Amino acid sequence: MAHVLVFTEFANGQLKKGSLELLSAARKSGLKIQALALGTGAKGLADALGKEGVDEAIVGDNAAFDKYNPELFTEVVAGILSGKKPEVVLASSTMLARDLFPRVAARIGTGVTSDCTEIEISSSGDVKARRPMYAGKCTAEVAFENSPSKIVLMRPNQLTITPATAAKSPTVEEVSAPAKDLKTLVKEIVKGTSGKLDLTEANIIVAGGRGMKEPGNFKMLEDLADVLGATVGASRAVVDAGWVPHTMQVGQTGKTVAPTLYIAAGISGAIQHLAGMSGSKVIVAINKDANAPIFQKATYGIVGDAFEIVPLLTEEFKKLLHH
Amino acid sequence: MKIYVCIKQVPDTETKIKLKADNGGIDPTGVKWVMNPYDEFAVEEALKLKEGGKATSVTVITLGPKARVVEALRTALAMGADDAVVVDAPEDLDPSATAKALAGAIKAEGGDFKFVLTGKLAIDDNAASVSQMLAEYLQAPHATVVSKLEAGDTNATIERETEGGTREVLQLTLPAVIAANKGLNMPRYASLPGIMKAKKKPVKELTLEAVGASAADIRVKFKNYQLPPEKPAVKMISGDSAAQAQTLAKLLREEAKVI
């Protein structure tokens, strides 16, 4: 019987939202579901995976998997896919998966596609997926050829999470870290200080540009983001000016994001910026210039001074959300 | 030791995208083609490594319809690369076939290298796959999204940025394949003498067959292209700042239901 393998990611013993989205999509197909989880605590996920309708949990509960080593992960994941031969492999289009799966695909001689926004899996394991092309100026359907396992990386926040109708008791299979001389060593991982969701995973993004007037005023955006549980982003102009680090940049040479709500404060909307955020579901533009291109992409627009409106908006949301 | 830089020619960001009548791809009429912006970081880094005595020569490679894509090679040669290779190939090769062909071209050139550099992704299909696949075909370690590179004799230390501002430091045993991110360096502009010199630099032409790749290596095709649906017109919110803020919060909660 055809089956789907879901590469799950987790933190603090909880499956990430993106993984729940993938599992919902996998269940819809009616196919047998295998889930792979790598890292300390993976074994403890078996129950949670069962509740998500997983038939078979493949877990690497090993500290060797806590730090992403491309070479080690390729070895392990390619090994599992070669053995299990799933018709379809699903993963979230995260930094880790985007680094890993192309190499895995090359090793096992199959196809991979990233950043998909739509997917349908048939009961025979056929895949119909769609993804943005040319920075979202158009989309295209993905057709796999000569691919024993069709590897699809889904952009987070695109699929609906549906509750599983019946919990299962998955079989649990353990995988170990191969002892092998590696040409890749992970020397150091310096965690970002924000502790917030990454821009690519965030459900709400509050982004600022030149209209915030000076770097210190980004504090206003952080205050707004705190009230909404949002992540703060920025335009290229303020990154290049050194106000905020490049990791916060949304747009062509920064990150491509598609949150449910994107609030652009004092961002005029250069084409490179629009390329990175026009997939957002609801876009709010606040800008002094009524002719700013950002308004053409916006759902709601306010012509006004972002510097003045953002703190007022923070107060309004505080009132709304505390009732 | 040599450095190879693999580059791609892509439509300029500002280019308006129109679809072919059969929706099988984009209409190339009127498209302005440029070197993929991330590949400029890769070319610059290769030139810096050579200038720092870490490599002997820089060869740029590209793949595609040769009459068109050779222009991207000329840009890299004008920046300072020593020589170039173009693999003449159809437009629609996917990352798998492209990586196989590029690996074949590098092997055809002798196969010895210290680094292969690429951009972290091409802005046309945004696949971000060729670099890692190329590393697999060349049996070399890889690192993507690299914003810092320090080359030693037998290994290199790189820094890459991942989610939430996290930085990873990896040490790779050379030779290695590196995908460059913005922040790695500031790409130089081609000087006028550089542009003149580039015209005389050698560009070798190879066929797809000569590098051991074919259409049978394709694993993913794109079809049924669509333009995004027209967005409904923006709803402008008027009033003084306080009223605007109040109305917006209410609309986001009650109409858009996103808060």
Coordinates of C-alpha atoms in Angstrom, one line a residue:
Chain A
M1 CA 0.0 0.0 0.0
A2 CA 1.2 3.5 -0.8
H3 CA 2.3 5.5 2.1
V4 CA 3.4 9.0 3.1
L5 CA 6.3 9.8 5.3
V6 CA 6.2 13.1 7.2
F7 CA 9.4 14.6 8.4
T8 CA 8.3 16.3 11.6
E9 CA 10.0 19.0 13.6
F10 CA 9.4 19.6 17.3
A11 CA 10.5 21.8 20.2
N12 CA 10.0 21.3 24.0
G13 CA 8.2 18.0 23.4
Q14 CA 5.6 19.6 21.1
L15 CA 5.2 19.1 17.4
K16 CA 5.6 22.4 15.5
K17 CA 2.6 23.9 13.9
G18 CA 4.0 23.2 10.4
S19 CA 4.3 19.5 11.2
L20 CA 0.6 19.4 12.3
E21 CA -0.3 21.0 9.0
L22 CA 1.6 18.3 7.1
L23 CA 0.0 15.5 9.2
S24 CA -3.4 17.0 8.4
A25 CA -2.6 16.9 4.7
A26 CA -1.3 13.4 4.9
R27 CA -4.4 12.1 6.7
K28 CA -6.6 13.6 3.9
S29 CA -5.0 11.2 1.5
G30 CA -6.2 8.2 3.4
L31 CA -2.7 6.6 3.0
K32 CA -0.7 4.9 5.7
I33 CA 1.4 7.6 7.5
Q34 CA 4.9 7.2 8.8
A35 CA 6.4 10.1 10.8
L36 CA 10.1 10.7 11.3
A37 CA 11.4 12.7 14.3
L38 CA 15.0 13.3 15.1
G39 CA 16.5 14.7 18.3
T40 CA 16.4 14.3 22.1
G41 CA 12.8 13.6 23.2
A42 CA 11.7 12.1 19.8
K43 CA 10.6 8.9 21.4
G44 CA 8.3 10.8 23.7
L45 CA 6.4 12.1 20.7
A46 CA 4.9 8.7 19.9
D47 CA 1.7 9.4 21.7
A48 CA 1.3 12.8 20.1
L49 CA 2.0 11.3 16.7
G50 CA -0.6 8.6 17.3
K51 CA -3.2 11.2 18.1
E52 CA -2.4 12.7 14.7
G53 CA -3.2 9.4 13.0
V54 CA 0.4 8.2 12.5
D55 CA 0.7 4.5 11.9
E56 CA 4.5 4.2 12.2
A57 CA 6.8 6.5 14.2
I58 CA 10.5 6.4 13.3
V59 CA 12.4 8.1 16.0
G60 CA 16.0 9.0 16.5
D61 CA 16.0 10.0 20.2
N62 CA 19.7 10.9 20.2
A63 CA 21.6 14.1 21.1
A64 CA 23.6 13.6 17.9
F65 CA 20.5 14.9 16.1
D66 CA 20.0 18.0 18.3
K67 CA 22.3 20.0 16.1
Y68 CA 21.7 20.0 12.4
N69 CA 24.7 18.5 10.6
P70 CA 23.8 18.3 6.9
E71 CA 26.1 15.3 6.3
L72 CA 24.8 13.3 9.2
F73 CA 21.2 14.1 8.5
T74 CA 21.6 13.2 4.8
E75 CA 23.1 9.8 5.7
V76 CA 20.2 9.0 8.1
V77 CA 17.3 10.4 6.2
A78 CA 18.4 9.0 2.8
G79 CA 18.9 5.6 4.5
I80 CA 15.4 5.7 5.9
L81 CA 13.8 6.7 2.6
S82 CA 15.7 4.0 0.8
G83 CA 14.5 1.4 3.2
K84 CA 10.9 2.6 3.6
K85 CA 10.3 3.7 0.0
P86 CA 7.4 6.1 0.7
E87 CA 5.6 7.3 -2.4
V88 CA 5.4 10.8 -0.9
V89 CA 7.6 12.6 1.6
L90 CA 6.3 15.8 3.3
A91 CA 8.4 18.4 5.2
S92 CA 7.9 22.0 6.1
S93 CA 9.9 24.4 3.9
T94 CA 12.2 25.4 6.9
M95 CA 15.9 26.3 6.6
L96 CA 16.8 22.8 7.8
A97 CA 14.6 21.0 5.3
R98 CA 15.5 23.2 2.4
D99 CA 19.2 22.5 3.1
L100 CA 18.7 18.8 3.7
F101 CA 16.2 17.4 1.2
P102 CA 17.8 18.4 -2.1
R103 CA 20.9 16.5 -1.1
V104 CA 18.9 13.5 0.1
A105 CA 17.0 13.6 -3.2
A106 CA 20.2 13.6 -5.2
R107 CA 21.5 10.7 -3.1
I108 CA 18.5 8.5 -3.7
G109 CA 17.8 9.7 -7.2
T110 CA 14.4 11.2 -6.7
G111 CA 12.7 14.6 -7.2
V112 CA 12.2 17.4 -4.6
T113 CA 10.3 20.7 -4.7
S114 CA 10.3 23.4 -2.0
D115 CA 8.1 26.3 -0.9
C116 CA 4.8 24.8 -2.1
T117 CA 1.6 26.5 -1.1
E118 CA -0.9 23.9 -2.2
I119 CA -0.9 20.1 -2.1
E120 CA -3.3 17.2 -2.8
I121 CA -2.2 13.6 -2.3
S122 CA -4.3 11.0 -4.1
S123 CA -5.1 7.6 -2.5
S124 CA -2.6 6.1 -4.9
G125 CA 0.2 8.4 -3.8
D126 CA 0.1 10.8 -6.7
V127 CA 0.9 14.4 -5.8
K128 CA -0.6 17.6 -7.1
A129 CA 1.3 20.6 -5.7
R130 CA 1.6 24.3 -6.6
R131 CA 4.2 26.8 -5.8
P132 CA 5.0 30.4 -6.4
M133 CA 7.6 31.2 -9.2
Y134 CA 9.4 34.4 -10.1
A135 CA 9.0 35.9 -6.6
G136 CA 5.3 35.3 -6.5
K137 CA 4.6 37.0 -9.9
C138 CA 3.0 33.7 -11.0
T139 CA 2.5 30.1 -9.7
A140 CA 3.1 26.7 -11.3
E141 CA 2.0 23.2 -10.8
V142 CA 4.7 20.7 -10.0
A143 CA 4.9 17.5 -12.0
F144 CA 7.3 14.8 -10.8
E145 CA 9.0 12.5 -13.2
N146 CA 11.1 9.3 -12.5
S147 CA 10.7 10.0 -8.8
P148 CA 10.2 6.9 -6.6
S149 CA 9.6 9.2 -3.6
K150 CA 8.1 12.6 -4.3
I151 CA 9.6 15.0 -1.8
V152 CA 7.4 18.1 -1.2
L153 CA 8.4 20.9 1.1
M154 CA 5.4 22.9 2.2
R155 CA 5.5 26.6 3.1
P156 CA 4.3 26.9 6.7
N157 CA 0.9 28.6 7.4
Q158 CA -0.6 27.4 4.1
L159 CA -2.5 24.3 5.1
T160 CA -5.5 24.0 7.4
I161 CA -5.0 21.9 10.6
T162 CA -7.9 19.5 10.9
P163 CA -8.5 17.3 14.0
A164 CA -7.7 13.6 13.6
T165 CA -10.8 11.5 13.8
A166 CA -9.2 8.4 15.4
A167 CA -6.1 8.1 17.4
K168 CA -3.7 5.3 16.6
S169 CA -1.1 3.4 18.5
P170 CA 1.9 3.7 16.2
T171 CA 4.6 1.2 16.1
V172 CA 7.9 2.8 17.2
E173 CA 11.1 2.2 15.3
E174 CA 14.4 3.6 16.6
V175 CA 17.2 4.9 14.4
S176 CA 20.7 5.5 15.6
A177 CA 23.3 8.0 14.5
P178 CA 25.7 6.3 12.2
A179 CA 29.4 6.2 13.4
K180 CA 31.1 7.7 10.4
D181 CA 34.0 10.1 9.8
L182 CA 32.3 13.3 8.8
K183 CA 33.7 16.1 6.7
T184 CA 31.2 18.5 8.3
L185 CA 31.6 19.5 11.9
V186 CA 29.1 21.7 13.8
K187 CA 31.4 24.0 15.8
E188 CA 28.9 26.3 17.4
I189 CA 25.3 27.2 17.4
V190 CA 24.5 30.7 18.7
K191 CA 20.8 30.9 19.3
G192 CA 19.0 34.1 18.3
T193 CA 18.1 36.2 21.3
S194 CA 14.5 37.1 20.3
G195 CA 12.9 33.8 21.5
K196 CA 10.1 34.6 19.1
L197 CA 9.0 32.5 16.1
D198 CA 11.0 33.0 13.0
L199 CA 9.6 35.3 10.3
T200 CA 9.0 32.3 8.0
E201 CA 6.9 30.6 10.6
A202 CA 5.2 33.6 12.2
N203 CA 1.4 33.9 11.9
I204 CA 1.6 37.6 12.4
I205 CA 4.4 39.9 11.3
V206 CA 4.8 43.6 12.1
A207 CA 7.4 45.1 9.8
G208 CA 8.9 48.5 9.8
G209 CA 10.7 50.7 7.2
R210 CA 12.1 54.1 6.8
G211 CA 8.9 55.6 7.9
M212 CA 9.7 54.6 11.5
K213 CA 12.2 57.5 11.3
E214 CA 15.0 56.1 13.5
P215 CA 16.3 52.8 14.8
G216 CA 15.1 53.5 18.4
N217 CA 11.5 53.6 17.2
F218 CA 11.6 49.9 16.3
K219 CA 10.7 49.5 20.0
M220 CA 7.2 50.6 19.1
L221 CA 6.9 47.7 16.6
E222 CA 8.2 45.3 19.3
D223 CA 5.5 46.5 21.7
L224 CA 2.9 46.0 19.0
A225 CA 4.3 42.6 18.2
D226 CA 4.3 41.6 21.9
V227 CA 0.6 42.4 22.2
L228 CA -0.2 40.3 19.0
G229 CA 2.3 37.5 19.6
A230 CA 3.9 38.6 16.4
T231 CA 7.5 38.7 15.0
V232 CA 9.1 41.9 13.9
G233 CA 10.4 42.2 10.3
A234 CA 12.0 45.1 8.4
S235 CA 12.5 46.5 4.9
R236 CA 15.8 46.3 3.1
A237 CA 16.3 50.1 3.4
V238 CA 16.5 49.9 7.2
V239 CA 18.7 46.8 7.2
D240 CA 21.1 48.4 4.8
A241 CA 21.1 51.5 7.0
G242 CA 22.2 49.2 9.9
W243 CA 19.1 49.8 12.0
V244 CA 18.3 46.1 12.4
P245 CA 20.1 42.9 11.4
H246 CA 19.7 41.2 8.0
T247 CA 17.9 38.3 9.7
M248 CA 14.9 40.6 10.1
Q249 CA 14.8 41.5 6.4
V250 CA 11.7 40.6 4.4
G251 CA 11.9 40.6 0.6
Q252 CA 14.0 39.4 -2.3
T253 CA 17.4 39.3 -0.6
G254 CA 15.8 38.6 2.8
K255 CA 13.0 36.2 3.8
T256 CA 9.9 35.2 1.9
V257 CA 7.0 35.2 4.3
A258 CA 3.3 34.4 4.1
P259 CA 1.7 35.1 7.5
T260 CA -2.0 35.4 8.1
L261 CA -1.5 39.1 9.0
Y262 CA 1.3 41.4 7.8
I263 CA 1.4 44.9 9.1
A264 CA 3.8 47.1 7.0
A265 CA 4.5 50.3 9.0
G266 CA 6.3 53.0 7.1
I267 CA 7.3 50.7 4.3
S268 CA 6.8 52.1 0.8
G269 CA 6.8 48.7 -0.9
A270 CA 9.7 48.4 -3.4
I271 CA 9.1 45.5 -5.8
Q272 CA 11.8 43.5 -3.9
H273 CA 9.9 43.9 -0.7
L274 CA 6.6 43.0 -2.2
A275 CA 8.2 39.9 -3.7
G276 CA 8.8 38.6 -0.1
M277 CA 5.4 39.3 1.4
S278 CA 2.7 39.5 -1.2
G279 CA 1.6 36.0 -0.3
S280 CA 0.4 37.2 3.1
K281 CA -3.4 36.6 3.7
V282 CA -4.2 40.0 5.1
I283 CA -1.9 43.0 4.6
V284 CA -2.2 46.3 6.4
A285 CA -0.2 49.3 5.0
I286 CA 0.5 52.4 7.0
N287 CA 2.3 55.0 5.1
K288 CA 2.4 58.8 4.8
D289 CA 2.5 58.7 1.0
A290 CA -0.9 57.8 -0.4
N291 CA 0.8 56.8 -3.7
A292 CA 3.2 54.3 -2.1
P293 CA 3.1 50.9 -4.0
I294 CA 2.5 49.0 -0.8
F295 CA -1.2 50.2 -0.9
Q296 CA -1.7 48.2 -4.2
K297 CA -1.0 45.0 -2.3
A298 CA -2.8 45.9 0.9
T299 CA -6.1 44.7 2.3
Y300 CA -6.4 47.7 4.6
G301 CA -4.6 51.0 4.2
I302 CA -4.0 54.0 6.4
V303 CA -2.5 57.1 5.0
G304 CA -0.7 58.5 8.0
D305 CA 2.4 58.6 10.1
A306 CA 3.4 55.1 11.2
F307 CA 5.4 56.6 14.0
E308 CA 2.2 58.0 15.4
I309 CA -0.3 55.3 14.5
V310 CA 1.6 52.2 15.7
P311 CA 1.5 53.1 19.4
L312 CA -2.2 53.9 19.1
L313 CA -2.8 50.5 17.4
T314 CA -0.9 48.8 20.2
E315 CA -3.4 50.4 22.7
E316 CA -6.4 49.4 20.7
F317 CA -5.3 45.8 20.5
K318 CA -4.6 45.7 24.2
K319 CA -8.2 46.8 24.8
L320 CA -9.6 44.3 22.3
L321 CA -7.6 41.3 23.4
H322 CA -8.0 41.9 27.2
H323 CA -11.8 41.7 27.0
Chain B
M1 CA 43.8 25.1 -6.5
K2 CA 40.9 26.1 -8.6
I3 CA 37.6 27.7 -7.6
Y4 CA 34.5 27.1 -9.7
V5 CA 31.6 29.4 -9.5
C6 CA 28.3 28.2 -10.9
I7 CA 26.0 31.0 -11.9
K8 CA 22.5 31.3 -13.5
Q9 CA 21.0 33.9 -15.7
V10 CA 17.5 35.0 -14.5
P11 CA 14.9 37.6 -15.4
D12 CA 15.6 40.9 -13.7
T13 CA 13.4 41.5 -10.6
E14 CA 11.8 44.5 -12.2
T15 CA 10.8 42.5 -15.3
K16 CA 7.0 42.1 -15.7
I17 CA 6.2 38.4 -16.1
K18 CA 3.8 37.4 -18.9
L19 CA 2.8 33.8 -19.5
K20 CA 3.1 31.9 -22.7
A21 CA -0.2 31.3 -24.5
D22 CA -0.3 27.6 -23.5
N23 CA 0.6 28.5 -19.8
G24 CA 3.6 26.2 -20.1
G25 CA 6.1 28.9 -18.8
I26 CA 6.9 32.6 -19.0
D27 CA 6.9 34.5 -22.3
P28 CA 10.6 35.5 -22.8
T29 CA 9.7 38.4 -25.1
G30 CA 10.9 41.6 -23.5
V31 CA 12.5 39.9 -20.5
K32 CA 15.7 41.6 -19.3
W33 CA 18.2 38.9 -18.2
V34 CA 20.7 39.4 -15.5
M35 CA 23.1 37.3 -13.4
N36 CA 21.2 35.9 -10.4
P37 CA 21.8 38.5 -7.6
Y38 CA 23.0 35.8 -5.1
D39 CA 25.5 34.5 -7.6
E40 CA 27.3 37.9 -7.5
F41 CA 28.2 37.2 -3.9
A42 CA 29.6 33.8 -5.0
V43 CA 31.7 35.4 -7.8
E44 CA 32.9 38.1 -5.4
E45 CA 33.9 35.6 -2.8
A46 CA 35.9 33.5 -5.3
L47 CA 37.7 36.6 -6.5
K48 CA 38.6 37.6 -2.9
L49 CA 39.8 34.1 -2.1
K50 CA 42.1 34.2 -5.2
E51 CA 43.3 37.7 -4.3
G52 CA 44.1 36.4 -0.8
G53 CA 46.2 33.7 -2.2
K54 CA 43.8 30.9 -1.3
A55 CA 43.2 29.8 -4.9
T56 CA 45.0 30.0 -8.2
S57 CA 42.2 30.6 -10.6
V58 CA 38.4 31.3 -10.8
T59 CA 36.3 29.5 -13.5
V60 CA 32.7 30.5 -13.9
I61 CA 30.2 27.9 -15.3
T62 CA 26.7 28.4 -16.5
L63 CA 24.1 26.3 -18.2
G64 CA 21.2 27.1 -20.6
P65 CA 20.7 28.3 -24.2
K66 CA 24.2 29.4 -24.9
A67 CA 23.6 32.5 -27.0
R68 CA 21.7 34.0 -24.2
V69 CA 23.3 32.8 -21.0
V70 CA 26.9 33.5 -22.1
E71 CA 26.1 37.2 -21.2
A72 CA 26.0 36.2 -17.5
L73 CA 29.5 34.6 -17.9
R74 CA 30.7 37.9 -19.6
T75 CA 29.6 39.8 -16.5
A76 CA 31.5 37.4 -14.2
L77 CA 34.6 37.6 -16.4
A78 CA 34.3 41.4 -16.3
M79 CA 34.3 41.3 -12.5
G80 CA 37.6 39.4 -12.7
A81 CA 37.0 35.6 -13.2
D82 CA 39.7 34.0 -15.3
D83 CA 37.8 31.8 -17.7
A84 CA 34.3 30.4 -18.3
V85 CA 32.4 27.3 -19.4
V86 CA 29.0 27.2 -20.9
V87 CA 27.0 24.0 -21.1
D88 CA 24.5 24.4 -23.9
A89 CA 21.2 23.1 -22.7
P90 CA 17.4 23.7 -23.0
E91 CA 15.6 26.1 -20.8
D92 CA 13.6 23.7 -18.7
L93 CA 16.3 21.6 -16.9
D94 CA 15.3 21.1 -13.3
P95 CA 17.8 21.3 -10.3
S96 CA 18.6 17.5 -10.5
A97 CA 19.6 17.6 -14.2
T98 CA 21.3 21.0 -13.8
A99 CA 23.4 19.8 -10.8
K100 CA 24.4 16.6 -12.7
A101 CA 25.4 18.7 -15.7
L102 CA 27.4 21.2 -13.6
A103 CA 29.2 18.4 -11.8
G104 CA 30.0 16.8 -15.1
A105 CA 31.4 20.1 -16.4
I106 CA 33.6 20.4 -13.4
K107 CA 34.8 16.9 -13.8
A108 CA 35.4 17.5 -17.5
E109 CA 37.6 20.5 -16.5
G110 CA 39.8 18.2 -14.4
G111 CA 37.7 17.8 -11.3
D112 CA 40.2 19.2 -8.8
F113 CA 38.9 22.1 -6.9
K114 CA 39.1 23.8 -3.5
F115 CA 35.7 25.4 -3.6
V116 CA 32.6 25.4 -5.7
L117 CA 30.6 28.5 -5.0
T118 CA 27.0 29.2 -5.9
G119 CA 24.3 31.6 -4.8
K120 CA 22.0 30.4 -2.1
L121 CA 19.1 30.3 -4.5
A122 CA 18.1 31.6 -7.9
I123 CA 15.3 34.2 -7.9
D124 CA 13.4 32.6 -10.7
D125 CA 12.3 29.3 -9.4
N126 CA 13.6 29.8 -5.8
A127 CA 14.4 26.1 -5.5
A128 CA 17.6 26.5 -3.5
S129 CA 18.6 23.0 -4.5
V130 CA 21.4 22.9 -7.1
S131 CA 24.2 23.7 -4.6
Q132 CA 23.4 20.7 -2.3
M133 CA 22.8 18.4 -5.2
L134 CA 26.1 19.4 -6.9
A135 CA 27.9 18.7 -3.6
E136 CA 26.4 15.2 -3.6
Y137 CA 27.5 14.5 -7.2
L138 CA 31.0 15.9 -6.3
Q139 CA 31.1 13.9 -3.1
A140 CA 32.0 17.0 -1.1
P141 CA 30.6 18.6 2.1
H142 CA 28.3 21.5 1.6
A143 CA 27.0 24.6 3.4
T144 CA 24.1 26.8 2.4
V145 CA 23.0 30.4 3.3
V146 CA 26.7 31.2 4.1
S147 CA 27.4 34.8 5.3
K148 CA 31.0 34.3 6.4
L149 CA 33.8 32.1 5.0
E150 CA 37.3 31.6 6.3
A151 CA 39.4 29.4 4.2
G152 CA 42.4 27.4 5.6
D153 CA 44.5 24.9 3.6
T154 CA 42.6 21.8 4.4
N155 CA 39.4 23.1 5.9
A156 CA 37.1 26.1 5.9
T157 CA 35.0 27.6 8.7
I158 CA 31.7 29.1 7.6
E159 CA 28.9 30.9 9.3
R160 CA 25.3 30.5 8.2
E161 CA 22.1 32.2 9.4
T162 CA 19.1 30.1 10.2
E163 CA 15.7 30.8 11.8
G164 CA 15.2 33.4 14.5
G165 CA 18.6 35.0 14.1
T166 CA 20.4 31.8 15.1
R167 CA 24.0 31.5 13.7
E168 CA 25.6 28.2 13.0
V169 CA 29.3 27.8 12.7
L170 CA 30.4 24.8 10.6
Q171 CA 33.9 23.4 9.8
L172 CA 34.1 21.7 6.4
T173 CA 37.0 19.5 5.2
L174 CA 38.0 20.8 1.7
P175 CA 37.1 20.6 -1.1
A176 CA 33.6 22.0 -0.3
V177 CA 30.6 23.4 -2.0
I178 CA 29.3 26.7 -0.6
A179 CA 26.1 28.6 -1.3
A180 CA 26.5 32.3 -0.7
N181 CA 24.0 34.6 1.1
K182 CA 23.7 38.3 1.2
G183 CA 26.1 39.7 3.8
L184 CA 29.0 37.5 2.7
N185 CA 30.7 40.4 0.9
M186 CA 29.9 43.5 -1.3
P187 CA 30.1 42.4 -4.9
R188 CA 32.4 44.7 -7.0
Y189 CA 31.2 46.4 -10.2
A190 CA 32.8 45.5 -13.4
S191 CA 35.3 48.2 -14.4
L192 CA 35.5 49.4 -18.0
P193 CA 38.9 47.8 -18.5
G194 CA 37.4 44.7 -16.9
I195 CA 34.6 44.7 -19.4
M196 CA 37.1 45.1 -22.3
K197 CA 39.3 42.3 -21.0
A198 CA 36.3 40.0 -20.5
K199 CA 35.7 40.1 -24.3
K200 CA 39.0 38.3 -24.8
K201 CA 38.8 35.8 -22.0
P202 CA 38.2 32.2 -23.0
V203 CA 34.7 30.7 -22.9
K204 CA 34.6 27.0 -23.5
E205 CA 31.4 25.4 -24.9
L206 CA 30.3 22.0 -23.9
T207 CA 27.2 20.0 -24.9
L208 CA 24.9 18.4 -22.3
E209 CA 26.0 15.0 -23.7
A210 CA 29.7 15.8 -23.1
V211 CA 29.0 16.5 -19.4
G212 CA 27.1 13.2 -19.0
A213 CA 23.6 14.7 -18.5
S214 CA 20.4 14.5 -20.4
A215 CA 16.7 15.3 -20.2
A216 CA 16.3 11.8 -18.6
D217 CA 17.9 13.3 -15.4
I218 CA 14.9 15.7 -15.0
R219 CA 12.8 14.8 -11.9
V220 CA 10.6 17.9 -11.6
K221 CA 8.7 19.8 -14.2
F222 CA 6.6 22.9 -13.9
K223 CA 3.3 23.2 -15.9
N224 CA 0.0 25.0 -15.9
Y225 CA 1.4 28.4 -14.9
Q226 CA -1.1 30.9 -13.5
L227 CA -0.9 34.6 -12.7
P228 CA -2.0 35.3 -9.1
P229 CA -5.7 36.2 -8.7
E230 CA -6.4 40.0 -8.7
K231 CA -6.5 41.3 -5.2
P232 CA -9.7 43.2 -4.2
A233 CA -9.0 46.9 -4.0
V234 CA -7.5 48.2 -0.8
K235 CA -9.9 49.4 1.9
M236 CA -8.7 52.8 3.0
I237 CA -9.4 53.9 6.5
S238 CA -9.9 57.6 7.1
G239 CA -10.3 59.8 10.2
D240 CA -7.7 61.1 12.6
S241 CA -5.0 58.8 13.8
A242 CA -6.9 57.6 16.9
A243 CA -10.0 56.9 14.8
Q244 CA -7.9 55.1 12.2
A245 CA -6.2 52.9 14.7
Q246 CA -9.6 52.1 16.3
T247 CA -11.3 51.2 13.0
L248 CA -8.3 49.1 11.8
A249 CA -8.2 47.1 15.0
K250 CA -12.0 46.5 14.8
L251 CA -11.8 45.4 11.1
L252 CA -9.0 43.0 11.7
R253 CA -10.9 41.4 14.5
E254 CA -14.4 41.4 13.1
E255 CA -14.1 41.5 9.3
A256 CA -10.8 39.8 8.5
K257 CA -10.9 37.7 11.7
V258 CA -7.2 37.5 12.0
I259 CA -6.8 38.8 15.5

